[in-house]
Coordinates of C-alpha atoms in Angstrom, one line a residue:
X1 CA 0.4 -15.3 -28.8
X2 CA -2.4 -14.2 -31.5
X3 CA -5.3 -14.8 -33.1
X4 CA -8.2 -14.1 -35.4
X5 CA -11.5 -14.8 -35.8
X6 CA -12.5 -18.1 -33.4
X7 CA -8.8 -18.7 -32.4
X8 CA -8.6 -14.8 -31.1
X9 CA -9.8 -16.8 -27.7
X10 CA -6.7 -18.5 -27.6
X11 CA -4.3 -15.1 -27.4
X12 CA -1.6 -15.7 -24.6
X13 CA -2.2 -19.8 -24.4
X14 CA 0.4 -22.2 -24.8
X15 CA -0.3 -25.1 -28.1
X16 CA 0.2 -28.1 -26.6
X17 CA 3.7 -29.7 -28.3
X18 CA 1.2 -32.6 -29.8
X19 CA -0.3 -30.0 -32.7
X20 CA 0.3 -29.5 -36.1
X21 CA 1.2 -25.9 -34.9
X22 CA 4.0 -26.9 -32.9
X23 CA 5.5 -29.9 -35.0
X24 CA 5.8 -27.2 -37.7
X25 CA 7.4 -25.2 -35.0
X26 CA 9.9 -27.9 -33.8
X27 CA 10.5 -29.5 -36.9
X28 CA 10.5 -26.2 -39.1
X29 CA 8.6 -27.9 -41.7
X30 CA 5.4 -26.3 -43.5
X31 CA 2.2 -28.9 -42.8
X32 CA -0.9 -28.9 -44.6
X33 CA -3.6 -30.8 -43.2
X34 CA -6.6 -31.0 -45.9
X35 CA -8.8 -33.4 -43.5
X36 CA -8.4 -32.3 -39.8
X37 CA -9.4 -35.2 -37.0
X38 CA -8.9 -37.8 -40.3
X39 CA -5.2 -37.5 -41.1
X40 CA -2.7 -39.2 -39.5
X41 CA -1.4 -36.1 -38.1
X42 CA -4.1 -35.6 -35.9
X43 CA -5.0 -39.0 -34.3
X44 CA -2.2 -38.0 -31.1
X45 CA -3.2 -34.5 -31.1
X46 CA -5.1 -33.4 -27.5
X47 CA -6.9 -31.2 -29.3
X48 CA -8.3 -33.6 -32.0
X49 CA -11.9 -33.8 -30.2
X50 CA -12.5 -30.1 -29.9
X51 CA -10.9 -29.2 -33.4
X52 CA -13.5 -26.8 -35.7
X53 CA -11.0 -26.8 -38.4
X54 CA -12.1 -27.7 -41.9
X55 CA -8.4 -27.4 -43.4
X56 CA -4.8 -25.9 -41.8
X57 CA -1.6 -25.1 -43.1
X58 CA 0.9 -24.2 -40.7
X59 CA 4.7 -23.2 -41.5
X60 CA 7.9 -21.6 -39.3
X61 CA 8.7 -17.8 -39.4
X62 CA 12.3 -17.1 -39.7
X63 CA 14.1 -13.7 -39.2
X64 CA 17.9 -13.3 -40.0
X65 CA 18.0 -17.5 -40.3
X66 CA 16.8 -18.3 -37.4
X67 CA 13.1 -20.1 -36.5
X68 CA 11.4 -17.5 -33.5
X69 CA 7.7 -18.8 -34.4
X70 CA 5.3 -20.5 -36.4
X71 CA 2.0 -19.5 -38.4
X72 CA -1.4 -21.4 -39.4
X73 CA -4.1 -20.2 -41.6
X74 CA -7.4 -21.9 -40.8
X75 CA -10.5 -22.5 -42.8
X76 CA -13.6 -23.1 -40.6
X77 CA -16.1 -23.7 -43.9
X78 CA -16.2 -25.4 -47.5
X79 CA -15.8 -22.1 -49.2
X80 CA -12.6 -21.2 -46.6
X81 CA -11.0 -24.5 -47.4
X82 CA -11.2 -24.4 -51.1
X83 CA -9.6 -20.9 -50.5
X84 CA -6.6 -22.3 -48.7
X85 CA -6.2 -24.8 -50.6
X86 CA -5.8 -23.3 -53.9
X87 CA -3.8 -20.4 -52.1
X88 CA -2.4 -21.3 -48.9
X89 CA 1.3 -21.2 -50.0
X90 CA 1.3 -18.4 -51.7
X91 CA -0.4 -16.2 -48.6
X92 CA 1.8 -17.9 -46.1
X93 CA 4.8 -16.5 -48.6
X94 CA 3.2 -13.1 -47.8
X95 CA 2.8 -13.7 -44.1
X96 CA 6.7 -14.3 -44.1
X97 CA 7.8 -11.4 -45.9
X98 CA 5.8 -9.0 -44.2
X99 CA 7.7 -10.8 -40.2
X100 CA 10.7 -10.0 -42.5
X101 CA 9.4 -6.5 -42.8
X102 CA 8.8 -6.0 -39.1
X103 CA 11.8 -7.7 -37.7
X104 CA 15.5 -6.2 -38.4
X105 CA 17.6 -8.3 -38.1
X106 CA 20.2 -8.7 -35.1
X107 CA 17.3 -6.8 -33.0
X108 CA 16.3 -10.8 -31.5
X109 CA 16.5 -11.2 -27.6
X110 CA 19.7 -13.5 -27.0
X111 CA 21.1 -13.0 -31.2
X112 CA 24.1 -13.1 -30.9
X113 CA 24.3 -11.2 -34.1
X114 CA 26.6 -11.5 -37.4
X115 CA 30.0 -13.2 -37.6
X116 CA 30.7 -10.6 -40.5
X117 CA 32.3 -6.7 -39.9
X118 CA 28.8 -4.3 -39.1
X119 CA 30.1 -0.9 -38.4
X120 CA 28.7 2.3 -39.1
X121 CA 29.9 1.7 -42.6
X122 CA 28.2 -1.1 -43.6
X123 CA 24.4 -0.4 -43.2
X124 CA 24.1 0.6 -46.9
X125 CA 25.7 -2.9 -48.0
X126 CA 23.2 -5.4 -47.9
X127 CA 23.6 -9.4 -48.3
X128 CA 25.1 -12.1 -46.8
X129 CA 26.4 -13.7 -49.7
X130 CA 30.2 -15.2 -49.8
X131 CA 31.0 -11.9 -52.4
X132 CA 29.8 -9.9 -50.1
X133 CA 31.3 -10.9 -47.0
X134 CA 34.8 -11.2 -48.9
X135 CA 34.2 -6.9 -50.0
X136 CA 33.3 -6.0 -46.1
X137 CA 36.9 -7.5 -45.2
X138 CA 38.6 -5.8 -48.0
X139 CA 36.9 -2.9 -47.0
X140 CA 38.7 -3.2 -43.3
X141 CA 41.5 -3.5 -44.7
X142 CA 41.7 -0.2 -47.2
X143 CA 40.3 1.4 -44.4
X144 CA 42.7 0.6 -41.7
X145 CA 45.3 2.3 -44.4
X146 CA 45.7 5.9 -45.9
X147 CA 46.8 4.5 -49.7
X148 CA 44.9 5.4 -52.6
X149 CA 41.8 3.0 -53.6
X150 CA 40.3 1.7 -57.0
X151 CA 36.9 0.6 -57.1
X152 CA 35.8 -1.2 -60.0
X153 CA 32.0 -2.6 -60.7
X154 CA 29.6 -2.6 -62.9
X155 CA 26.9 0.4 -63.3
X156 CA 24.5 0.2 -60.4
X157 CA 26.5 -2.3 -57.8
X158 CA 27.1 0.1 -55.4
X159 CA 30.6 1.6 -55.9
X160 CA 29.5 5.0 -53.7
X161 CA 28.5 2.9 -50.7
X162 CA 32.3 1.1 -51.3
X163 CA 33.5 4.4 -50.9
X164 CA 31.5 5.7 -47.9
X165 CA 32.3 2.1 -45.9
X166 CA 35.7 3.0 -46.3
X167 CA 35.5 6.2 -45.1
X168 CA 33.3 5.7 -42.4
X169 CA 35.0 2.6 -41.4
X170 CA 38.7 4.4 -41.4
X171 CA 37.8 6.7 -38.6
X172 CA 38.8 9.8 -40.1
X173 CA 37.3 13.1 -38.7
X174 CA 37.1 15.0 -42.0
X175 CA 34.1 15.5 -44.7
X176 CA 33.5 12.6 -47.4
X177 CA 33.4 14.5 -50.4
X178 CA 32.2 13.4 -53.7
X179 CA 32.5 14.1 -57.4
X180 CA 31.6 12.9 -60.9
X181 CA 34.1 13.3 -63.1
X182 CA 32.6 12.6 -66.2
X183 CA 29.9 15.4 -65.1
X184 CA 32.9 18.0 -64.8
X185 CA 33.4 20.4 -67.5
X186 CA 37.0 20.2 -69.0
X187 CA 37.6 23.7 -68.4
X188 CA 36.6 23.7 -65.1
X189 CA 37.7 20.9 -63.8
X190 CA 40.9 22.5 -62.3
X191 CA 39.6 24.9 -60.2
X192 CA 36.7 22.4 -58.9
X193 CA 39.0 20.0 -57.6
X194 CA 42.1 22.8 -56.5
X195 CA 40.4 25.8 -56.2
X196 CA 41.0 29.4 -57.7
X197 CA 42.6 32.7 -56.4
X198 CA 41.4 35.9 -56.2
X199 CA 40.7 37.5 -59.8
X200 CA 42.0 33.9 -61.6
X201 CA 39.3 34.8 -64.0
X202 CA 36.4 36.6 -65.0
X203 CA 33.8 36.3 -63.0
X204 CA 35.1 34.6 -59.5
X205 CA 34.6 35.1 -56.4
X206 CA 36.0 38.5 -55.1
X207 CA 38.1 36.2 -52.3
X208 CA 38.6 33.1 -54.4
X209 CA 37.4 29.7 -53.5
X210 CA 38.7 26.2 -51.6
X211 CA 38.4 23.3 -53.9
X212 CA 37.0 20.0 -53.1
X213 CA 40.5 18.5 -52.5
X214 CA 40.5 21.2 -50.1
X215 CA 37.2 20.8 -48.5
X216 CA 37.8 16.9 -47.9
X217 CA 40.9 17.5 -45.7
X218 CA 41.1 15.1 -42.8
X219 CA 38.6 13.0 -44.9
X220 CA 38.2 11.6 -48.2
X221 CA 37.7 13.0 -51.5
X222 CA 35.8 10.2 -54.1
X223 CA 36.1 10.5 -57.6
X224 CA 33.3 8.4 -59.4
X225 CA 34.1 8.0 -63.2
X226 CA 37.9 8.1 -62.8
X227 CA 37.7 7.4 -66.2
X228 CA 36.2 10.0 -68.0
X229 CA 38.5 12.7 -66.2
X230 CA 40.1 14.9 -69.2
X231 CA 44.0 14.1 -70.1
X232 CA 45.2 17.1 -69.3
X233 CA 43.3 17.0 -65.9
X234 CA 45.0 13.6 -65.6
X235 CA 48.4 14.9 -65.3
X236 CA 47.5 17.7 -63.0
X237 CA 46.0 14.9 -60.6
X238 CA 48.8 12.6 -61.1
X239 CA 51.2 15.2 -59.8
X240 CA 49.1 16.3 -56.9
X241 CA 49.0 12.5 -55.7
X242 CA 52.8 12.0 -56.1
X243 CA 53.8 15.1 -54.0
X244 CA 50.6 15.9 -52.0
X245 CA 50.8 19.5 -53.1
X246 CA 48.5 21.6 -54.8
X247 CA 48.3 25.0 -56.3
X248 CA 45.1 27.1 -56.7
X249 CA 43.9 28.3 -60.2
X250 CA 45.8 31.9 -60.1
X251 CA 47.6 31.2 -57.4
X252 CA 51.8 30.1 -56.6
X253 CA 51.7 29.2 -53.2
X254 CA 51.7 25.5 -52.4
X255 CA 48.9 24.1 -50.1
X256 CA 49.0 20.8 -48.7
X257 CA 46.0 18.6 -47.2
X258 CA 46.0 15.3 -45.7
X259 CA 43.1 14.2 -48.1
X260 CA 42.5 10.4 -49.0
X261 CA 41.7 9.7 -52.2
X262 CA 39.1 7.1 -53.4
X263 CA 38.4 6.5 -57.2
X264 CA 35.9 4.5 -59.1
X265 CA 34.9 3.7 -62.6
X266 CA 32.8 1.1 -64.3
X267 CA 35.3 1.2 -67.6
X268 CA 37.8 -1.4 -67.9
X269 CA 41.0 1.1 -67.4
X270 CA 43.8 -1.0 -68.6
X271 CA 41.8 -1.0 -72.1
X272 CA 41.4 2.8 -71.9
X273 CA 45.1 2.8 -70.6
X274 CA 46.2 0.5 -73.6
X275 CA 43.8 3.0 -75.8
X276 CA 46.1 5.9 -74.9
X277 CA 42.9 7.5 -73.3
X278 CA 43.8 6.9 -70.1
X279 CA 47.5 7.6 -68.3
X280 CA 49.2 4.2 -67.0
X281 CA 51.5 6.0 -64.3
X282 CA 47.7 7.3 -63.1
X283 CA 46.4 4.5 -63.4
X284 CA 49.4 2.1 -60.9
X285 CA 48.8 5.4 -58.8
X286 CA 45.5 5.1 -58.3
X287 CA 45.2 1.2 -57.9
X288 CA 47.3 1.2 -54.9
X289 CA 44.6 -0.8 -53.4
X290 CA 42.5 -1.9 -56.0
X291 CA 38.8 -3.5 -55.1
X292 CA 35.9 -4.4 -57.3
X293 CA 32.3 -4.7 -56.0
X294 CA 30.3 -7.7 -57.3
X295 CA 27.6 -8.0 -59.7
X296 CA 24.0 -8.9 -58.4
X297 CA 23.8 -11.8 -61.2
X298 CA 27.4 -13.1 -59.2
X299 CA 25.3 -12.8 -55.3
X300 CA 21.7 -14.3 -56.5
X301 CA 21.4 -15.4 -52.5
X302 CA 21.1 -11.8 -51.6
X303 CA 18.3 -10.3 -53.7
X304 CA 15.4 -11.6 -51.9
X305 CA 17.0 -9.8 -48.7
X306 CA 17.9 -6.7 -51.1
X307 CA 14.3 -7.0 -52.3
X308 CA 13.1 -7.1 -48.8
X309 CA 15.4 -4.1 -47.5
X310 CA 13.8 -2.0 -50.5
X311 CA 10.2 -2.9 -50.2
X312 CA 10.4 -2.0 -46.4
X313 CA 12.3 1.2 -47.3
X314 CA 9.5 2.2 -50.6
X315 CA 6.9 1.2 -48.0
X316 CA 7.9 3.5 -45.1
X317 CA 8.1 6.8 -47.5
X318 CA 4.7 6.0 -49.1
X319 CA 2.9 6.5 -45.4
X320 CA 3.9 2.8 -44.2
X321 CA 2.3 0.9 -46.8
X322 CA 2.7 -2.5 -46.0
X323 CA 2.5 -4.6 -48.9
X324 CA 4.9 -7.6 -49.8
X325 CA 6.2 -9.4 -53.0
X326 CA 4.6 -12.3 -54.2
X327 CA 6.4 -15.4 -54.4
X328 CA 6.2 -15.7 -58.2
X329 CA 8.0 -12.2 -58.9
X330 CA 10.5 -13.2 -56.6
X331 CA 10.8 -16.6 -58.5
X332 CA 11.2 -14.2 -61.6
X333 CA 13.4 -12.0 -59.7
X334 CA 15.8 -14.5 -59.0
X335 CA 15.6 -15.7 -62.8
X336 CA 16.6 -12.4 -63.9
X337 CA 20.4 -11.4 -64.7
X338 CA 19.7 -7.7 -63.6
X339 CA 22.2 -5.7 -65.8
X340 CA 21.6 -2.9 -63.7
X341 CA 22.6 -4.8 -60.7
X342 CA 21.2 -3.5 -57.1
X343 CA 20.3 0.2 -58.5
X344 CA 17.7 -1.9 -60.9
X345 CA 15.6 -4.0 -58.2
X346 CA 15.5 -0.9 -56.4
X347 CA 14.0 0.9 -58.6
X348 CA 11.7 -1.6 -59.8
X349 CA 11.1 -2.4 -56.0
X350 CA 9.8 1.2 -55.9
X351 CA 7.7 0.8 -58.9
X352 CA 5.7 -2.2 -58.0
X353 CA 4.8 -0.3 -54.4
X354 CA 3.6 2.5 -56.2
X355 CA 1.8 0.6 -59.0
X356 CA 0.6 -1.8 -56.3
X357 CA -3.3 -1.7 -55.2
X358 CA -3.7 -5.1 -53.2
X359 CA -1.7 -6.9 -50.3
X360 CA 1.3 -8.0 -52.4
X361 CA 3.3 -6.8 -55.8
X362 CA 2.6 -9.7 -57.8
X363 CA 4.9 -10.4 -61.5
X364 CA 1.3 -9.8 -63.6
X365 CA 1.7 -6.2 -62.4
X366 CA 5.2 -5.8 -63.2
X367 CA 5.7 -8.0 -66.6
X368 CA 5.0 -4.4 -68.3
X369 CA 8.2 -3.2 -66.3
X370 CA 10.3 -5.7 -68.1
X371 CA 8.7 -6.2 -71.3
X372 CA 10.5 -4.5 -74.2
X373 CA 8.9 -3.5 -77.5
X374 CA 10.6 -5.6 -80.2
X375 CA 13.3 -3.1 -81.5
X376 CA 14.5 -2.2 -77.8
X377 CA 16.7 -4.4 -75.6
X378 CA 14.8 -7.2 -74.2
X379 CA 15.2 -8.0 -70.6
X380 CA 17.9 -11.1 -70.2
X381 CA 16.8 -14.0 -68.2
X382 CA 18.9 -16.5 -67.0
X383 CA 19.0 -19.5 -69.2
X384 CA 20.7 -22.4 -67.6
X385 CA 18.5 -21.7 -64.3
X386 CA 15.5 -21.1 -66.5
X387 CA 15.7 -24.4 -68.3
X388 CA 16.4 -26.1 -64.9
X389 CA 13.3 -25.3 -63.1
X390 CA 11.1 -25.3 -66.3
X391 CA 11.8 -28.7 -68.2
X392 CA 13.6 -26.7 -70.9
X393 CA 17.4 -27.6 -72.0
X394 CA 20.1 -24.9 -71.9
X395 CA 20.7 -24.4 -75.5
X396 CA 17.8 -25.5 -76.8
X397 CA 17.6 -22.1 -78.9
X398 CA 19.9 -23.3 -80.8
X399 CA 17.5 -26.3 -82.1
X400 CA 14.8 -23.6 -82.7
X401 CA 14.1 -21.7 -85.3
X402 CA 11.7 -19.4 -86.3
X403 CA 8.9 -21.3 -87.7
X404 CA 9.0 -23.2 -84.5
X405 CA 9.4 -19.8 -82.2
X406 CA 6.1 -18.6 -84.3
X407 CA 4.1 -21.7 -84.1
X408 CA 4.7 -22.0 -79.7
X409 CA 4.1 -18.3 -79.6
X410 CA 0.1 -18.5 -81.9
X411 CA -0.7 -21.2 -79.2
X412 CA 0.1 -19.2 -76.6
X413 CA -1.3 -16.3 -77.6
X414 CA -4.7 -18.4 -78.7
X415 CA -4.5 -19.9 -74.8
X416 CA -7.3 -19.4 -72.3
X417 CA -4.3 -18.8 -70.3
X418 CA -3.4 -15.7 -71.4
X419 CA -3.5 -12.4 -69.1
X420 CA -1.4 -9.5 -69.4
X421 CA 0.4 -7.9 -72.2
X422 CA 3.4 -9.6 -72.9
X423 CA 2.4 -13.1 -71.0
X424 CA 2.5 -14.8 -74.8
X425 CA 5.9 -13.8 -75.7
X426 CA 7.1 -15.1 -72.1
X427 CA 5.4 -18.1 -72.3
X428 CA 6.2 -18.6 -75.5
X429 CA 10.1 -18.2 -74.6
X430 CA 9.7 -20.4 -71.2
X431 CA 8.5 -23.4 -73.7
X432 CA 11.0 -22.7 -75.7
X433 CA 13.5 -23.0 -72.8
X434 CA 15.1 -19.1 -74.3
X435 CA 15.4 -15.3 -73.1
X436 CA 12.9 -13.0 -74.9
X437 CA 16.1 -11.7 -76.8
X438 CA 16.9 -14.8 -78.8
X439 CA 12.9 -15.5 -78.6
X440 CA 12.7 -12.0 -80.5
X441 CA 15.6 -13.6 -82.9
X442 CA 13.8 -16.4 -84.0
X443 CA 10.7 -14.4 -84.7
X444 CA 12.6 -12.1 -87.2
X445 CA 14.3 -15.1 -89.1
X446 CA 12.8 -16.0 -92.4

């Protein structure tokens, strides 16, 4: 269907099924043919006799799973074919992120599209991942209801988008209103969420003011950071879920909205509760329906399509850029535990598209991103996995010790190898089959 360069000829011609092109296509295997006409590859193919090719490598495209084409990259000379062959894989890697950058998918002719729920609510929760498909039902569910909902999750997982599937899912007409409740100030924190009356204090409004319990009825009101809401605050909202009523600052007259509430927090409450920080009978009322969104480190199958859904998003606010990630950060990127979870590879996605001055955001310019100076946090890599793909032995730290930590990390930094600030201490810790935390450890043992 396309072409460059000599094969630009051939746009809109079928490949005969007996090329490498096409068994890649049927077979959905990636084929590298180093000596065209010679290999055993090419003795049945009809175009063997006419073939210009010095070297090929030719793989299948996929978009949402499923095969729709297949890719070659050609070198006609010596100098092309030492080219391809030192890089081949890596550029085809680019070549199939930047189809997944063009295609969405579900837009293919005949898909018959996802098995999982894909309402209007769901377009902000990315992954196909077993945790994920188990919070889209339970997200049906809470929303097919009008109870109260807890949503747990680490910092950074996506506990807002929770709350807006929910919403949007649950059909309700009104506003979805949100509020940080660890941003609101104690004394204020009443007449934010109830409102105030004319003259309740010095300085409001002539007429008074709605609060946001007010300004979310016939929709849903979300409190992020459930936790950090102020005790006496807690009993106030206690009472005003257990009757439905609520009173203005200033005011005696009872108002009632058909609000649904939605809380979230990323503290543990039944420690807080067992702390005496946090009330229990608020806490059973607000865990009517209790959910918890996933960690990234617990759906590693979905960050290359997370990292895909924020490179095409970085790329289209910085004047369509198209540039793609380069398949040894996203061999890191799945390494890594991401403590920050999803809001962390975005913004790192977002960093290596504006850092980025080639065709792909390689992990040479993002190692800075990661590294840590010694006395900060170092970045946590995933050990087991680590050790698996790079000879090491889980637990092999613990055989280590400093002299041996200092003695791998010399020869690495005395390595022709070296590029990049930081590429010692990694290296050094890859050998050494640890995280750069214990790595940093070892180093500071005597």
């Amino acid at each position: 269907m396309a072409g460059t360069g000599p094969y630009g000829a051939g746009i809109g011609l079928t490949v005969p099924p007996d090329t490498a092109l096409a068994h890649s296509l049927s077979s959905r295997d990636c084929v590298l043919i180093h000596t065209p006409r010679e290999n055993a590859a090419c003795h049945d193919c009809s175009l063997r006799d006419d073939c210009r090719d010095h070297a090929n490598y030719s793989g299948p495209l996929s978009v949402a799973g499923q095969v729709v084409a297949a890719a070659q990259i050609v070198a006609f000379d010596t100098f092309q074919k030492s080219a391809l062959l030192e890089r081949a894989e890596a550029v085809f890697g680019v070549i199939e992120q930047l189809v997944g950058l063009l295609f969405q998918p579900g837009g293919l002719p005949g898909s018959a599209g996802r098995a999982e729920p894909s309402g209007p609510g769901f377009h902000g929760l990315i992954g196909n991942s077993a945790p994920m498909a188990q919070l889209r039902r339970q997200i049906l569910r809470a929303a097919a209801s009008d109870s109260t909902v807890l949503i747990t999750g680490e910092t950074g997982t996506g506990k807002d988008l929770t709350a807006r599937a929910i919403h949007a899912e649950s059909g309700r007409k009104g506003a979805f209103v949100a509020i940080n409740c660890g941003a609101l100030p104690e004394q204020l924190a009443e007449s934010e969420l109830f409102g105030y009356g004319r003259g309740a204090f010095s300085g409001a409004a002539p007429g008074g003011k709605q609060g946001l319990w007010e300004a979310a009825h016939g929709g849903t009101l979300f409190l992020d950071e459930i936790g950090e809401l102020a005790p006496a605050m807690q009993v106030k909202l206690l009472r005003a879920l257990q009757d439905g009523d609520i009173r203005r600052v200033g005011e005696n007259t009872v108002r009632r909205f058909n609000t649904r509430i939605i809380a979230a927090t990323n503290r543990p409450l039944a420690e807080r509760v067992r702390e005496g920080s946090m009330r229990r009978d608020l806490y059973y009322r607000l865990k009517v329906i209790p959910l918890r969104v996933p960690a990234l480190r617990e759906r590693p199958e979905d960050i290359s399509l997370l990292a895909q859904h924020f490179l095409k998003e970085c790329c289209t606010r910085n004047a369509g850029r198209m540039v793609a990630i380069g398949g040894d950060l996203m061999h890191h990127f799945m390494q890594y535990a991401w403590p920050g979870n999803v809001r962390e590879l975005r913004n790192c996605i977002e960093y290596g598209v504006n850092a980025c001055e080639g065709a792909a955001i390689t992990w040479a310019m993002l190692a800075d991103y990661f590294d840590q100076e010694e006395d900060a946090p170092a970045p946590v890599f995933l050990e087991k996995k680590t050790a698996r793909k790079t000879g090491g032995t889980p637990g092999a730290h613990a055989r280590a010790d400093g002299n041996e930590a200092r003695r791998v990390l010399e020869e690495c930094e005395s390595s022709s190898e070296a590029r990049g600030k930081g590429w010692a201490k990694r290296e050094a810790a890859r050998r050494l089959g640890v995280s750069l935390a214990t790595l940093y450890r070892l180093l500071r043992r005597e």
